[in-house]
CSV table of C-alpha atoms in Angstrom, one decimal:
chain,number,residue,atom,x,y,z
E,1,ASP,CA,60.5,72.6,48.6
E,2,THR,CA,63.3,75.0,49.2
E,3,GLY,CA,62.3,75.7,52.7
E,4,VAL,CA,61.4,79.0,54.5
E,5,SER,CA,63.9,81.8,53.8
E,6,GLN,CA,64.4,85.0,55.7
E,7,ASP,CA,66.4,88.1,54.9
E,8,PRO,CA,68.5,89.6,56.3
E,9,ARG,CA,70.1,86.9,58.6
E,10,HIS,CA,71.6,89.6,60.8
E,11,LYS,CA,70.7,93.2,61.4
E,12,ILE,CA,72.5,95.7,63.6
E,13,THR,CA,70.7,99.0,64.0
E,14,LYS,CA,70.8,102.0,66.3
E,15,ARG,CA,68.0,102.7,68.7
E,16,GLY,CA,65.2,104.8,67.1
E,17,GLN,CA,65.8,103.4,63.6
E,18,ASN,CA,63.2,101.5,61.6
E,19,VAL,CA,64.0,98.0,60.4
E,20,THR,CA,62.2,95.6,58.0
E,21,PHE,CA,62.6,91.9,57.7
E,22,ARG,CA,61.4,89.6,54.9
E,23,CYS,CA,60.1,86.1,55.0
E,24,ASP,CA,59.5,83.8,52.0
E,25,PRO,CA,57.5,80.7,53.1
E,26,ILE,CA,57.5,77.3,51.6
E,27,SER,CA,55.8,77.5,48.2
E,28,GLU,CA,52.0,77.1,48.5
E,29,HIS,CA,52.0,77.2,52.2
E,30,ASN,CA,49.0,79.4,53.1
E,31,ARG,CA,49.8,80.1,56.7
E,32,LEU,CA,52.7,82.3,57.8
E,33,TYR,CA,53.7,83.0,61.3
E,34,TRP,CA,56.1,85.5,63.0
E,35,TYR,CA,57.7,84.8,66.3
E,36,ARG,CA,60.3,86.4,68.5
E,37,GLN,CA,62.8,84.5,70.5
E,38,THR,CA,65.2,85.7,73.1
E,39,LEU,CA,68.0,83.8,74.8
E,40,GLY,CA,66.8,81.0,77.0
E,41,GLN,CA,63.2,81.4,75.9
E,42,GLY,CA,61.0,79.6,73.5
E,43,PRO,CA,59.6,81.3,70.4
E,44,GLU,CA,56.9,83.9,71.3
E,45,PHE,CA,54.0,84.3,69.0
E,46,LEU,CA,53.7,87.7,67.3
E,47,THR,CA,51.2,87.4,64.5
E,48,TYR,CA,50.0,85.1,61.7
E,49,PHE,CA,48.5,85.2,58.2
E,50,GLN,CA,46.1,83.0,56.3
E,51,ASN,CA,47.0,83.9,52.8
E,52,GLU,CA,47.0,87.7,52.7
E,53,ALA,CA,44.8,88.1,55.7
E,54,GLN,CA,46.3,88.9,59.1
E,55,LEU,CA,44.1,86.9,61.4
E,56,GLU,CA,45.7,87.3,64.8
E,57,LYS,CA,48.2,89.6,66.6
E,58,SER,CA,49.6,89.0,70.0
E,59,ARG,CA,48.2,91.3,72.7
E,60,LEU,CA,51.8,91.9,73.7
E,61,LEU,CA,52.7,93.2,70.3
E,62,SER,CA,53.6,96.9,70.5
E,63,ASP,CA,52.0,99.2,67.8
E,64,ARG,CA,55.6,99.8,66.7
E,65,PHE,CA,55.4,96.4,65.0
E,66,SER,CA,53.5,95.9,61.8
E,67,ALA,CA,53.4,93.0,59.4
E,68,GLU,CA,52.1,92.5,55.9
E,69,ARG,CA,51.6,89.7,53.4
E,70,PRO,CA,50.3,91.7,50.4
E,71,LYS,CA,49.9,88.9,47.9
E,72,GLY,CA,49.7,85.9,50.1
E,73,SER,CA,53.2,84.9,49.4
E,74,PHE,CA,56.1,86.6,51.1
E,75,SER,CA,55.7,88.7,54.3
E,76,THR,CA,57.4,91.6,55.9
E,77,LEU,CA,57.8,92.6,59.5
E,78,GLU,CA,58.6,96.2,60.3
E,79,ILE,CA,59.7,97.5,63.6
E,80,GLN,CA,59.6,101.3,64.0
E,81,ARG,CA,61.6,103.3,66.4
E,82,THR,CA,63.6,100.3,67.6
E,83,GLU,CA,64.4,99.9,71.2
E,84,GLN,CA,67.2,97.9,72.9
E,85,GLY,CA,64.5,95.5,74.2
E,86,ASP,CA,63.7,94.6,70.6
E,87,SER,CA,67.0,92.8,70.3
E,88,ALA,CA,66.1,89.2,69.6
E,89,MET,CA,65.9,86.5,66.9
E,90,TYR,CA,62.9,87.0,64.7
E,91,LEU,CA,61.6,83.7,63.3
E,92,CYS,CA,59.2,83.1,60.5
E,93,ALA,CA,57.3,79.8,60.0
E,94,SER,CA,54.9,78.5,57.4
E,95,ALA,CA,52.3,75.8,57.4
E,96,ASP,CA,50.2,74.1,54.7
E,97,ARG,CA,46.7,74.3,56.3
E,98,ASP,CA,44.9,73.6,53.1
E,99,ARG,CA,45.9,70.0,53.5
E,100,GLY,CA,44.9,70.0,57.2
E,101,ARG,CA,48.5,69.9,58.2
E,102,ARG,CA,49.3,71.9,61.4
E,103,GLU,CA,53.1,71.4,61.4
E,104,GLN,CA,55.1,74.6,61.2
E,105,PHE,CA,58.4,74.8,59.5
E,106,PHE,CA,60.8,77.6,60.5
E,107,GLY,CA,63.1,79.7,58.5
E,108,PRO,CA,66.7,80.4,59.7
E,109,GLY,CA,65.7,83.6,61.5
E,110,THR,CA,66.8,87.2,61.5
E,111,ARG,CA,69.0,88.2,64.4
E,112,LEU,CA,68.4,91.8,65.4
E,113,THR,CA,70.8,93.8,67.6
E,114,VAL,CA,69.7,97.3,68.6
E,115,LEU,CA,72.5,99.4,69.9
M,1,GLN,CA,50.7,80.0,84.8
M,2,LYS,CA,52.5,79.4,81.6
M,3,GLU,CA,50.7,77.7,78.8
M,4,VAL,CA,53.5,75.2,78.3
M,5,GLU,CA,56.0,74.1,81.0
M,6,GLN,CA,59.3,72.3,80.5
M,7,ASN,CA,62.1,71.4,82.8
M,8,SER,CA,64.9,73.6,81.5
M,9,GLY,CA,67.5,71.0,82.5
M,10,PRO,CA,70.3,70.6,81.6
M,11,LEU,CA,69.7,66.9,81.1
M,12,SER,CA,72.7,64.8,80.6
M,13,VAL,CA,72.7,61.2,79.3
M,14,PRO,CA,75.5,58.9,78.2
M,15,GLU,CA,75.7,57.9,74.5
M,16,GLY,CA,73.4,55.0,73.7
M,17,ALA,CA,71.0,55.7,76.6
M,18,ILE,CA,67.4,56.8,76.4
M,19,ALA,CA,66.7,60.5,76.9
M,20,SER,CA,63.3,61.4,78.3
M,21,LEU,CA,61.9,64.9,77.9
M,22,ASN,CA,58.7,66.1,79.5
M,23,CYS,CA,56.2,68.8,78.9
M,24,THR,CA,52.9,69.8,80.5
M,25,TYR,CA,50.3,72.2,79.2
M,26,SER,CA,47.5,74.2,80.8
M,27,ASP,CA,44.8,74.5,78.1
M,28,ARG,CA,42.6,71.5,77.9
M,29,GLY,CA,41.4,72.7,74.5
M,30,SER,CA,44.9,72.1,73.1
M,31,GLN,CA,44.6,70.0,69.9
M,32,SER,CA,48.1,69.4,68.5
M,33,PHE,CA,51.5,68.9,70.0
M,34,PHE,CA,54.9,69.2,68.6
M,35,TRP,CA,58.5,68.6,69.5
M,36,TYR,CA,61.2,70.8,67.9
M,37,ARG,CA,65.0,70.5,68.2
M,38,GLN,CA,67.0,73.7,68.3
M,39,TYR,CA,70.8,73.8,68.0
M,40,SER,CA,72.5,76.8,69.5
M,41,GLY,CA,72.2,79.8,67.3
M,42,LYS,CA,69.9,78.0,64.8
M,43,SER,CA,66.2,78.0,64.3
M,44,PRO,CA,63.8,75.2,65.6
M,45,GLU,CA,63.6,72.0,63.5
M,46,LEU,CA,60.4,69.9,63.6
M,47,ILE,CA,61.0,66.4,65.0
M,48,MET,CA,57.6,65.0,65.8
M,49,SER,CA,53.9,65.9,65.8
M,50,ILE,CA,51.2,64.1,67.8
M,51,TYR,CA,47.5,64.6,67.8
M,52,SER,CA,45.9,61.7,69.7
M,53,ASN,CA,46.5,60.0,73.0
M,54,GLY,CA,49.1,57.3,73.0
M,55,ASP,CA,52.5,56.8,71.4
M,56,LYS,CA,53.9,57.8,68.1
M,57,GLU,CA,57.2,56.4,66.9
M,58,ASP,CA,59.5,57.7,64.2
M,59,GLY,CA,62.9,56.2,64.1
M,60,ARG,CA,64.7,56.7,67.4
M,61,PHE,CA,62.1,59.2,68.6
M,62,THR,CA,58.8,58.4,70.4
M,63,ALA,CA,56.3,61.0,71.3
M,64,GLN,CA,53.8,60.2,74.0
M,65,LEU,CA,50.6,62.1,74.7
M,66,ASN,CA,48.2,61.9,77.7
M,67,LYS,CA,45.5,64.5,77.3
M,68,ALA,CA,43.8,63.6,80.6
M,69,SER,CA,47.0,64.4,82.4
M,70,GLN,CA,47.9,67.3,80.0
M,71,TYR,CA,51.3,65.7,79.5
M,72,VAL,CA,53.4,65.1,76.4
M,73,SER,CA,56.8,63.5,76.3
M,74,LEU,CA,59.6,62.7,73.9
M,75,LEU,CA,61.8,59.7,74.2
M,76,ILE,CA,65.1,59.5,72.3
M,77,ARG,CA,66.5,56.0,72.1
M,78,ASP,CA,70.2,55.2,71.4
M,79,SER,CA,71.1,58.9,72.1
M,80,GLN,CA,73.9,60.2,70.0
M,81,PRO,CA,76.2,63.2,70.7
M,82,SER,CA,74.5,64.9,67.7
M,83,ASP,CA,71.2,64.9,69.6
M,84,SER,CA,72.7,67.4,72.0
M,85,ALA,CA,70.5,70.4,71.6
M,86,THR,CA,67.5,72.2,73.2
M,87,TYR,CA,64.2,70.5,72.7
M,88,LEU,CA,61.1,72.7,72.5
M,89,CYS,CA,57.6,71.5,73.2
M,90,ALA,CA,54.9,73.3,71.3
M,91,VAL,CA,51.1,73.2,71.7
M,92,ASN,CA,48.5,74.3,69.2
M,93,VAL,CA,45.3,75.7,70.7
M,94,LEU,CA,42.1,75.9,68.6
M,95,GLY,CA,44.2,75.6,65.4
M,96,ASN,CA,45.6,79.1,65.7
M,97,GLN,CA,48.2,80.1,68.1
M,98,PHE,CA,51.1,78.0,69.0
M,99,TYR,CA,52.6,78.2,72.5
M,100,PHE,CA,56.2,77.1,73.1
M,101,GLY,CA,57.9,76.0,76.2
M,102,THR,CA,61.2,77.4,77.2
M,103,GLY,CA,63.0,74.2,76.1
M,104,THR,CA,65.0,71.5,77.8
M,105,SER,CA,68.7,71.4,77.1
M,106,LEU,CA,70.0,67.9,76.4
M,107,THR,CA,73.7,66.9,76.4
M,108,VAL,CA,74.7,63.4,75.2
M,109,ILE,CA,78.0,62.5,76.7
M,110,PRO,CA,80.2,60.3,74.4
């Protein structure tokens, strides 16, 4: 396993711009999760996929956020019309639920700064 | 009420001592429990998972779960300066969402 990878690692954008992040999960992991983490807080759940199906979204998730996992492999998270409050670390995690394993393994994260 | 509560610390222990980290959760339907370590500026790293009441040991780490009290803890024996980090407790409810605590900051003093 090469681990979960995320790209880019850092993103600086101006308020109102759109940004897109990519996550490549551990090979053959069928579950993929997106979280947001701000300083001094734990990761906050955003959404998750079982293969290509998006099964759950946080009620706190603005409609400016959208996520896809078109072929059940990598996933993208897009934020439209970014706001300064979107500045955070965006974390992706994957899990191998086919084997009944619930442990999640995190990628290195994408740090977003909205100016 | 938050789903998962942790004392934010900071917790300081001398090198070689036992560090004890605690976590409580609110949902009695919680099924799985995890401890993650997070170094400053890095992503969380899985340390332990525990699913049933009792103790689970892995090297210097022991996770303890008491579902009746809705309590999970992590003991770190022979603490090392490299253990200095924030420790996150995570709870999995109904196999879907994971809820994380805010983390406890641990400093191991040489």
